[in-house]
Amino acid sequence: MTDSKPSKKRKIEDECRVFNKEWTDRYLFTDVRVKAVCLICHDTVAVFKEYNLKRHFQTKHTNFGSNLSKQKLQRKATDLIKRLRQQQTMLQKTSSLQRNATKASFVLANKIAEQNKSFAEAEFIKDCMVNAVNVVCPEVISKVEAIRLSRRMIVRRIDAIAVDIQEQVLTASVSFQWFSIALDESTDIQDTAQVLIYIRGIDKNFGITEELLSMESLKDTVTGRFIQQCH
Ligand SMILES: [Zn+2]
């Protein structure tokens, strides 16, 4: 597409899509990263284009500030920006709190799996943590309460960890120069014999990866077929 009127001067903000600070007082907008945010309704406008901001302000907030002097309107805009920044900080804090709670839930699920504990014990652990924290540092109780440790959640976490470990082994196995497989036999709580398959691989930098590759029930005659499948 070519410009039919090359002589027509375009405004710099139209060319570069830069947020013009004057739009804050004029249309009550501010820039948050790559978007323009309306200070009144917090709607976002994806493109830094004066026409879009002006249209938003004129259609949605027609009479906003019409009874205010220019100075008062500027002060109002400053206040609204401050409030918006506070809200954003609050949201960031909440999301980092959620992130930490999720991480803690994974750490505990991993421990439960490592120690062969019953999944239901996580609920008991949480109960203990909540009670202890309530005594020692009640000001952070909400952080502990946010850690999800229900039995169902632990199942989901352990599944996710298993998938992740599997992907890590698969990724590492691509660079194995040599590998060996070790088998071990064990029985589960229902007395079914299980064969445990371990892999140990070494890459060209002598980095060693050792992991439980699979666990298979020994119901009938066992052949080397499933070991090949794992490989
Ligand atoms: Zn608005």
Coordinates of N, CA and C in Angstrom, one line a residue, residues 9-216:
K9 N 2.2 16.0 5.7 CA 3.0 15.8 6.9 C 2.3 14.9 7.9
R10 N 2.9 13.9 8.3 CA 2.3 13.1 9.4 C 2.9 13.4 10.7
K11 N 2.1 13.2 11.7 CA 2.6 13.5 13.1 C 3.5 12.4 13.5
I12 N 4.5 12.8 14.2 CA 5.5 11.8 14.6 C 4.9 10.6 15.4
E13 N 3.9 10.9 16.2 CA 3.3 9.8 17.0 C 2.6 8.8 16.1
D14 N 2.1 9.3 15.0 CA 1.4 8.4 14.0 C 2.4 7.5 13.3
E15 N 3.6 8.0 13.0 CA 4.6 7.3 12.3 C 5.2 6.2 13.3
C16 N 5.6 6.6 14.5 CA 6.3 5.7 15.3 C 5.4 5.0 16.3
R17 N 4.2 5.4 16.4 CA 3.3 4.8 17.4 C 3.9 4.9 18.8
V18 N 4.2 6.1 19.1 CA 4.7 6.4 20.4 C 3.6 7.1 21.2
F19 N 3.6 6.8 22.5 CA 2.5 7.4 23.3 C 2.9 8.8 23.6
N20 N 2.0 9.7 23.2 CA 2.2 11.1 23.5 C 1.7 11.5 24.8
K21 N 2.6 12.0 25.7 CA 2.2 12.3 27.1 C 1.0 13.3 27.2
E22 N 0.9 14.1 26.2 CA -0.3 15.1 26.2 C -1.6 14.4 26.2
W23 N -1.7 13.2 25.7 CA -2.9 12.5 25.6 C -3.5 12.2 27.0
T24 N -2.6 12.2 28.0 CA -3.1 11.9 29.3 C -4.1 13.0 29.8
D25 N -3.7 14.2 29.6 CA -4.6 15.3 30.0 C -5.7 15.5 29.1
R26 N -5.5 15.2 27.8 CA -6.5 15.4 26.8 C -7.6 14.4 26.8
Y27 N -7.2 13.1 26.9 CA -8.1 12.0 26.8 C -8.1 11.0 27.9
L28 N -7.4 11.4 29.0 CA -7.3 10.6 30.2 C -6.8 9.1 29.9
F29 N -5.7 9.1 29.2 CA -5.1 7.8 28.9 C -3.7 7.8 29.4
T30 N -3.2 6.6 29.7 CA -1.7 6.4 30.0 C -1.2 5.2 29.3
D31 N 0.1 5.1 29.2 CA 0.6 3.9 28.5 C 1.2 2.9 29.5
V32 N 0.7 1.6 29.3 CA 1.2 0.5 30.2 C 1.8 -0.4 29.2
R33 N 3.1 -0.6 29.2 CA 3.9 -1.3 28.3 C 3.5 -0.9 26.8
V34 N 2.9 -1.8 26.1 CA 2.7 -1.4 24.7 C 1.2 -1.0 24.4
K35 N 0.5 -0.8 25.5 CA -0.9 -0.5 25.3 C -1.3 0.8 26.0
A36 N -2.3 1.5 25.4 CA -2.8 2.7 26.0 C -4.0 2.3 26.9
V37 N -4.0 2.7 28.2 CA -5.1 2.3 29.1 C -5.9 3.5 29.5
C38 N -7.2 3.4 29.4 CA -8.1 4.5 29.8 C -8.1 4.6 31.3
L39 N -7.9 5.8 31.8 CA -7.8 5.9 33.3 C -9.2 5.9 33.9
I40 N -10.2 6.1 33.1 CA -11.5 6.1 33.7 C -12.1 4.7 33.8
C41 N -12.1 3.9 32.7 CA -12.7 2.6 32.7 C -11.7 1.5 32.5
H42 N -10.4 1.8 32.4 CA -9.4 0.8 32.3 C -9.4 -0.1 31.0
D43 N -10.2 0.4 30.1 CA -10.2 -0.3 28.8 C -8.8 -0.1 28.1
T44 N -8.4 -1.0 27.3 CA -7.1 -0.8 26.6 C -7.3 -0.5 25.1
V45 N -6.4 0.3 24.6 CA -6.4 0.5 23.1 C -5.1 0.0 22.7
A46 N -5.1 -0.9 21.7 CA -3.8 -1.6 21.3 C -2.9 -0.7 20.6
V47 N -3.4 0.3 19.9 CA -2.5 1.1 19.0 C -2.4 2.5 19.6
F48 N -1.2 3.0 19.7 CA -1.0 4.4 20.1 C -1.3 5.4 19.0
K49 N -2.6 5.6 18.8 CA -3.1 6.5 17.7 C -4.1 7.5 18.3
E50 N -3.8 8.7 18.1 CA -4.6 9.8 18.8 C -6.1 9.6 18.4
Y51 N -6.4 9.3 17.2 CA -7.8 9.2 16.8 C -8.5 8.1 17.6
N52 N -7.9 7.0 17.9 CA -8.5 5.9 18.6 C -8.8 6.4 20.1
L53 N -7.8 7.0 20.7 CA -8.0 7.5 22.1 C -9.1 8.6 22.2
K54 N -9.0 9.5 21.2 CA -10.0 10.6 21.2 C -11.4 10.0 21.0
R55 N -11.5 9.0 20.1 CA -12.9 8.5 19.9 C -13.4 7.7 21.1
H56 N -12.5 7.0 21.8 CA -12.9 6.3 23.0 C -13.4 7.4 24.1
F57 N -12.6 8.4 24.2 CA -12.9 9.4 25.3 C -14.2 10.1 24.9
Q58 N -14.4 10.5 23.7 CA -15.6 11.3 23.3 C -16.8 10.4 23.3
T59 N -16.7 9.1 23.0 CA -18.0 8.3 22.9 C -18.3 7.7 24.3
K60 N -17.3 7.3 25.0 CA -17.6 6.7 26.3 C -17.6 7.6 27.5
H61 N -16.9 8.6 27.5 CA -16.8 9.5 28.7 C -17.1 11.0 28.3
T62 N -18.2 11.1 27.5 CA -18.5 12.4 26.9 C -18.4 13.6 27.9
N63 N -19.0 13.5 29.0 CA -19.0 14.6 29.9 C -18.0 14.6 31.0
F64 N -17.1 13.7 30.9 CA -16.1 13.5 32.0 C -15.2 14.8 32.1
G65 N -15.2 15.4 33.3 CA -14.3 16.5 33.5 C -14.8 17.8 32.9
S66 N -16.0 17.8 32.3 CA -16.4 19.1 31.7 C -16.6 20.2 32.7
N67 N -16.8 19.9 33.9 CA -17.0 20.9 35.0 C -15.7 21.2 35.7
L68 N -14.6 20.6 35.2 CA -13.3 20.8 35.9 C -12.4 21.8 35.1
S69 N -11.6 22.6 35.9 CA -10.7 23.4 35.2 C -9.6 22.5 34.6
K70 N -8.7 23.1 33.7 CA -7.7 22.3 33.1 C -6.7 21.8 34.2
Q71 N -6.4 22.6 35.2 CA -5.5 22.2 36.3 C -6.1 21.1 37.1
K72 N -7.4 21.2 37.4 CA -8.0 20.2 38.2 C -8.1 18.8 37.4
L73 N -8.3 19.0 36.1 CA -8.4 17.8 35.3 C -7.0 17.1 35.3
Q74 N -5.9 17.9 35.2 CA -4.6 17.3 35.2 C -4.3 16.6 36.6
R75 N -4.8 17.2 37.7 CA -4.6 16.6 39.0 C -5.3 15.3 39.1
K76 N -6.6 15.4 38.5 CA -7.4 14.2 38.5 C -6.7 13.0 37.7
A77 N -6.1 13.4 36.6 CA -5.4 12.4 35.8 C -4.2 11.8 36.5
T78 N -3.5 12.7 37.2 CA -2.3 12.2 38.0 C -2.8 11.2 39.1
D79 N -3.9 11.6 39.8 CA -4.5 10.7 40.8 C -4.9 9.3 40.3
L80 N -5.5 9.4 39.1 CA -6.0 8.1 38.5 C -4.8 7.3 38.1
I81 N -3.7 7.9 37.6 CA -2.5 7.1 37.2 C -2.0 6.4 38.5
K82 N -1.9 7.2 39.6 CA -1.4 6.7 40.8 C -2.2 5.4 41.2
R83 N -3.5 5.6 41.1 CA -4.4 4.5 41.6 C -4.2 3.2 40.7
L84 N -4.1 3.5 39.4 CA -3.8 2.4 38.4 C -2.5 1.7 38.7
R85 N -1.5 2.4 39.0 CA -0.2 1.8 39.4 C -0.3 1.0 40.6
Q86 N -1.1 1.5 41.6 CA -1.3 0.7 42.9 C -2.0 -0.6 42.6
Q87 N -3.0 -0.5 41.8 CA -3.7 -1.8 41.4 C -2.8 -2.8 40.7
Q88 N -2.0 -2.2 39.8 CA -1.1 -3.2 39.1 C -0.1 -3.8 40.0
T89 N 0.4 -3.0 41.0 CA 1.4 -3.6 42.0 C 0.7 -4.7 42.8
M90 N -0.5 -4.4 43.2 CA -1.3 -5.4 44.0 C -1.5 -6.7 43.2
L91 N -1.8 -6.5 41.9 CA -2.0 -7.7 41.0 C -0.7 -8.5 40.9
Q92 N 0.4 -7.8 40.7 CA 1.7 -8.5 40.6 C 2.0 -9.2 41.9
K93 N 1.7 -8.6 43.0 CA 1.9 -9.3 44.3 C 1.1 -10.5 44.4
T94 N -0.2 -10.4 44.0 CA -1.1 -11.6 44.1 C -0.6 -12.7 43.2
S95 N -0.1 -12.3 42.0 CA 0.3 -13.4 41.1 C 1.6 -14.0 41.6
S96 N 2.5 -13.3 42.2 CA 3.7 -13.9 42.8 C 3.4 -14.8 44.0
L97 N 2.4 -14.4 44.7 CA 1.9 -15.2 45.9 C 1.4 -16.5 45.4
Q98 N 0.6 -16.5 44.3 CA 0.0 -17.7 43.7 C 1.1 -18.6 43.1
R99 N 2.1 -17.9 42.5 CA 3.2 -18.7 41.9 C 4.0 -19.5 43.0
N100 N 4.2 -18.7 44.1 CA 4.9 -19.4 45.3 C 4.1 -20.5 45.9
A101 N 2.8 -20.3 46.0 CA 1.9 -21.3 46.6 C 1.9 -22.6 45.7
T102 N 1.9 -22.4 44.4 CA 1.9 -23.5 43.4 C 3.3 -24.2 43.5
K103 N 4.4 -23.4 43.7 CA 5.7 -24.1 43.8 C 5.8 -24.9 45.0
A104 N 5.3 -24.3 46.1 CA 5.3 -25.1 47.4 C 4.5 -26.4 47.3
S105 N 3.4 -26.3 46.6 CA 2.6 -27.5 46.4 C 3.3 -28.6 45.7
F106 N 4.1 -28.2 44.6 CA 4.9 -29.1 43.9 C 6.0 -29.7 44.7
V107 N 6.7 -28.8 45.5 CA 7.8 -29.3 46.4 C 7.3 -30.4 47.3
L108 N 6.1 -30.1 47.9 CA 5.6 -31.1 48.9 C 5.1 -32.4 48.2
A109 N 4.5 -32.2 47.0 CA 4.1 -33.4 46.3 C 5.3 -34.3 45.9
N110 N 6.4 -33.6 45.5 CA 7.6 -34.3 45.2 C 8.1 -35.1 46.4
K111 N 8.1 -34.5 47.5 CA 8.6 -35.1 48.8 C 7.7 -36.4 49.1
I112 N 6.4 -36.2 48.9 CA 5.5 -37.3 49.2 C 5.8 -38.5 48.3
A113 N 6.0 -38.2 47.0 CA 6.3 -39.2 46.1 C 7.7 -39.9 46.4
E114 N 8.7 -39.1 46.7 CA 10.0 -39.6 47.1 C 10.0 -40.5 48.3
Q115 N 9.1 -40.1 49.2 CA 9.1 -40.9 50.5 C 8.0 -42.0 50.5
N116 N 7.4 -42.2 49.3 CA 6.3 -43.2 49.2 C 5.2 -43.0 50.3
K117 N 4.9 -41.8 50.5 CA 3.8 -41.5 51.5 C 2.5 -41.6 50.8
S118 N 1.4 -41.8 51.6 CA 0.1 -41.7 51.0 C -0.2 -40.3 50.6
F119 N -1.0 -40.2 49.5 CA -1.3 -38.8 49.0 C -2.1 -38.0 50.0
A120 N -2.9 -38.8 50.8 CA -3.8 -38.1 51.8 C -3.0 -37.5 52.9
E121 N -1.8 -37.8 53.0 CA -1.0 -37.2 54.1 C -0.7 -35.8 53.9
A122 N -0.8 -35.4 52.6 CA -0.6 -33.9 52.3 C -1.6 -33.1 53.0
E123 N -2.8 -33.6 53.2 CA -3.9 -32.8 53.8 C -3.5 -32.6 55.3
F124 N -2.9 -33.7 55.9 CA -2.5 -33.7 57.3 C -1.4 -32.7 57.5
I125 N -0.4 -32.8 56.5 CA 0.7 -31.8 56.5 C 0.3 -30.4 56.5
K126 N -0.7 -30.1 55.6 CA -1.2 -28.8 55.5 C -1.8 -28.3 56.9
D127 N -2.6 -29.2 57.4 CA -3.3 -28.9 58.7 C -2.2 -28.6 59.8
C128 N -1.1 -29.4 59.8 CA 0.0 -29.1 60.7 C 0.6 -27.8 60.5
M129 N 0.9 -27.5 59.2 CA 1.5 -26.2 58.8 C 0.7 -25.0 59.3
V130 N -0.6 -25.1 58.9 CA -1.5 -24.0 59.3 C -1.6 -23.8 60.8
N131 N -1.6 -24.9 61.5 CA -1.7 -24.7 63.0 C -0.4 -24.1 63.5
A132 N 0.8 -24.6 63.0 CA 2.1 -24.1 63.5 C 2.3 -22.7 63.2
V133 N 2.0 -22.3 61.9 CA 2.2 -20.9 61.5 C 1.2 -20.0 62.2
N134 N 0.1 -20.5 62.5 CA -0.9 -19.7 63.3 C -0.3 -19.3 64.6
V135 N 0.5 -20.1 65.2 CA 1.1 -19.8 66.5 C 2.4 -19.0 66.3
V136 N 3.2 -19.4 65.3 CA 4.6 -18.8 65.2 C 4.5 -17.4 64.5
C137 N 3.8 -17.4 63.3 CA 3.8 -16.1 62.6 C 2.4 -16.0 61.9
P138 N 1.4 -15.6 62.7 CA 0.0 -15.6 62.1 C -0.2 -14.6 61.0
E139 N 0.8 -13.6 60.9 CA 0.7 -12.6 59.8 C 0.8 -13.2 58.4
V140 N 1.4 -14.4 58.3 CA 1.6 -15.0 57.0 C 0.7 -16.2 56.7
I141 N -0.3 -16.3 57.6 CA -1.2 -17.5 57.5 C -1.8 -17.7 56.1
S142 N -2.2 -16.5 55.5 CA -2.9 -16.6 54.2 C -2.0 -17.2 53.2
K143 N -0.7 -17.0 53.3 CA 0.3 -17.6 52.4 C 0.3 -19.1 52.5
V144 N 0.2 -19.6 53.7 CA 0.2 -21.0 53.9 C -1.1 -21.7 53.5
E145 N -2.2 -20.9 53.8 CA -3.5 -21.4 53.4 C -3.7 -21.5 51.9
A146 N -2.9 -20.7 51.2 CA -3.0 -20.7 49.7 C -2.4 -21.9 49.0
I147 N -1.5 -22.7 49.8 CA -0.9 -23.8 49.2 C -1.9 -25.0 49.1
R148 N -2.1 -25.4 47.9 CA -3.2 -26.4 47.7 C -2.6 -27.8 47.8
L149 N -3.1 -28.6 48.8 CA -2.5 -29.9 49.1 C -3.6 -31.0 49.3
S150 N -4.7 -30.8 48.6 CA -5.7 -31.8 48.6 C -5.2 -33.1 47.9
R151 N -5.8 -34.2 48.3 CA -5.3 -35.5 47.7 C -5.3 -35.4 46.1
R152 N -6.4 -34.8 45.6 CA -6.6 -34.8 44.2 C -5.5 -33.9 43.6
M153 N -5.2 -32.8 44.3 CA -4.1 -31.9 43.8 C -2.8 -32.6 43.8
I154 N -2.5 -33.4 44.8 CA -1.2 -34.1 44.9 C -1.1 -35.1 43.7
V155 N -2.2 -35.7 43.4 CA -2.2 -36.7 42.3 C -1.8 -35.9 41.0
R156 N -2.5 -34.7 40.8 CA -2.2 -33.9 39.6 C -0.7 -33.5 39.6
R157 N -0.2 -33.0 40.7 CA 1.2 -32.5 40.8 C 2.2 -33.7 40.4
I158 N 1.9 -34.8 41.0 CA 2.8 -35.9 40.8 C 2.8 -36.4 39.4
D159 N 1.6 -36.4 38.8 CA 1.5 -36.7 37.3 C 2.3 -35.7 36.5
A160 N 2.2 -34.4 36.9 CA 2.9 -33.4 36.1 C 4.4 -33.5 36.3
I161 N 4.9 -33.9 37.5 CA 6.3 -34.1 37.8 C 6.8 -35.3 36.9
A162 N 6.0 -36.4 36.9 CA 6.4 -37.6 36.2 C 6.5 -37.2 34.7
V163 N 5.6 -36.5 34.1 CA 5.7 -36.1 32.7 C 7.0 -35.3 32.5
D164 N 7.2 -34.4 33.4 CA 8.4 -33.5 33.3 C 9.7 -34.3 33.3
I165 N 9.8 -35.3 34.3 CA 11.0 -36.1 34.4 C 11.2 -36.9 33.1
Q166 N 10.0 -37.5 32.6 CA 10.1 -38.3 31.4 C 10.6 -37.4 30.2
E167 N 10.2 -36.2 30.1 CA 10.6 -35.3 29.0 C 12.1 -35.0 29.2
Q168 N 12.5 -34.8 30.5 CA 14.0 -34.5 30.7 C 14.8 -35.7 30.3
V169 N 14.4 -36.9 30.6 CA 15.2 -38.1 30.3 C 15.2 -38.2 28.7
L170 N 14.1 -38.0 28.1 CA 14.0 -38.1 26.6 C 15.0 -37.1 26.0
T171 N 15.0 -35.9 26.5 CA 15.8 -34.8 26.0 C 17.3 -35.2 26.2
A172 N 17.6 -35.7 27.4 CA 19.0 -36.0 27.7 C 19.5 -37.2 26.9
S173 N 18.5 -38.2 26.6 CA 18.9 -39.4 26.0 C 19.4 -39.2 24.5
V174 N 19.0 -38.1 23.9 CA 19.4 -37.8 22.6 C 20.9 -37.7 22.5
S175 N 21.5 -37.1 23.6 CA 23.0 -36.9 23.5 C 23.8 -38.0 24.3
F176 N 23.1 -39.1 24.6 CA 23.8 -40.2 25.2 C 24.8 -40.9 24.2
Q177 N 26.0 -41.1 24.7 CA 27.0 -41.8 23.9 C 26.9 -43.3 24.2
W178 N 26.6 -43.6 25.4 CA 26.5 -44.9 25.9 C 25.4 -44.9 27.0
F179 N 24.7 -46.1 27.0 CA 23.8 -46.2 28.1 C 23.7 -47.6 28.6
S180 N 23.2 -47.8 29.8 CA 23.0 -49.2 30.3 C 21.7 -49.2 31.0
I181 N 21.1 -50.4 31.1 CA 19.8 -50.6 31.7 C 19.9 -51.5 32.9
A182 N 19.3 -51.2 34.0 CA 19.4 -52.1 35.1 C 17.9 -52.5 35.5
L183 N 17.7 -53.7 35.9 CA 16.4 -54.1 36.3 C 16.4 -54.5 37.7
D184 N 15.2 -54.3 38.4 CA 15.1 -54.7 39.7 C 13.6 -55.2 39.9
E185 N 13.4 -56.0 40.9 CA 12.1 -56.5 41.1 C 11.6 -56.1 42.4
S186 N 10.3 -55.8 42.5 CA 9.7 -55.4 43.8 C 8.3 -55.8 43.7
T187 N 7.6 -55.8 44.9 CA 6.2 -56.0 44.8 C 5.4 -54.8 45.4
D188 N 4.3 -54.6 44.8 CA 3.5 -53.4 45.3 C 2.6 -53.8 46.5
I189 N 1.8 -52.9 47.0 CA 1.0 -53.2 48.2 C 0.0 -54.3 48.0
Q190 N -0.4 -54.6 46.7 CA -1.3 -55.7 46.4 C -0.6 -57.0 46.1
D191 N 0.7 -57.0 46.4 CA 1.5 -58.2 46.2 C 1.7 -58.5 44.7
T192 N 1.5 -57.6 43.8 CA 1.8 -57.9 42.4 C 3.3 -57.6 42.1
A193 N 4.0 -58.5 41.5 CA 5.4 -58.3 41.2 C 5.5 -57.2 40.2
Q194 N 6.5 -56.3 40.4 CA 6.8 -55.2 39.5 C 8.2 -55.2 39.1
V195 N 8.5 -55.0 37.9 CA 9.9 -54.9 37.5 C 10.2 -53.4 37.3
L196 N 11.3 -53.0 37.9 CA 11.7 -51.6 37.8 C 12.8 -51.5 36.8
I197 N 12.7 -50.6 35.8 CA 13.7 -50.4 34.8 C 14.4 -49.1 35.0
Y198 N 15.7 -49.2 35.2 CA 16.5 -47.9 35.4 C 17.4 -47.8 34.2
I199 N 17.6 -46.5 33.9 CA 18.6 -46.2 32.8 C 19.7 -45.3 33.3
R200 N 20.9 -45.6 32.8 CA 22.0 -44.7 33.1 C 22.7 -44.4 31.8
G201 N 22.8 -43.2 31.5 CA 23.4 -42.8 30.2 C 24.5 -41.8 30.4
I202 N 25.4 -41.8 29.5 CA 26.5 -40.8 29.6 C 26.7 -40.1 28.3
D203 N 26.9 -38.8 28.4 CA 27.0 -38.0 27.2 C 28.5 -37.7 26.9
K204 N 28.8 -37.0 25.8 CA 30.2 -36.9 25.4 C 31.0 -36.0 26.4
N205 N 30.3 -35.3 27.3 CA 31.1 -34.5 28.3 C 31.1 -35.3 29.6
F206 N 30.8 -36.6 29.6 CA 30.8 -37.4 30.7 C 29.7 -37.0 31.8
G207 N 28.7 -36.3 31.3 CA 27.6 -36.0 32.2 C 26.7 -37.3 32.3
I208 N 26.4 -37.7 33.5 CA 25.6 -38.9 33.7 C 24.2 -38.6 34.1
T209 N 23.3 -39.3 33.4 CA 21.9 -39.2 33.8 C 21.4 -40.6 34.2
E210 N 20.8 -40.6 35.4 CA 20.3 -41.9 35.9 C 18.9 -41.7 36.4
E211 N 18.0 -42.5 35.9 CA 16.6 -42.3 36.2 C 15.8 -43.6 36.1
L212 N 14.8 -43.7 36.9 CA 13.8 -44.8 36.8 C 13.1 -44.6 35.5
L213 N 13.2 -45.5 34.6 CA 12.6 -45.4 33.3 C 11.1 -45.8 33.3
S214 N 10.9 -46.9 33.9 CA 9.5 -47.4 33.9 C 9.3 -48.5 35.0
M215 N 8.1 -48.7 35.3 CA 7.7 -49.8 36.2 C 6.6 -50.6 35.6
E216 N 6.9 -51.9 35.4 CA 5.9 -52.8 34.7 C 5.5 -53.9 35.6

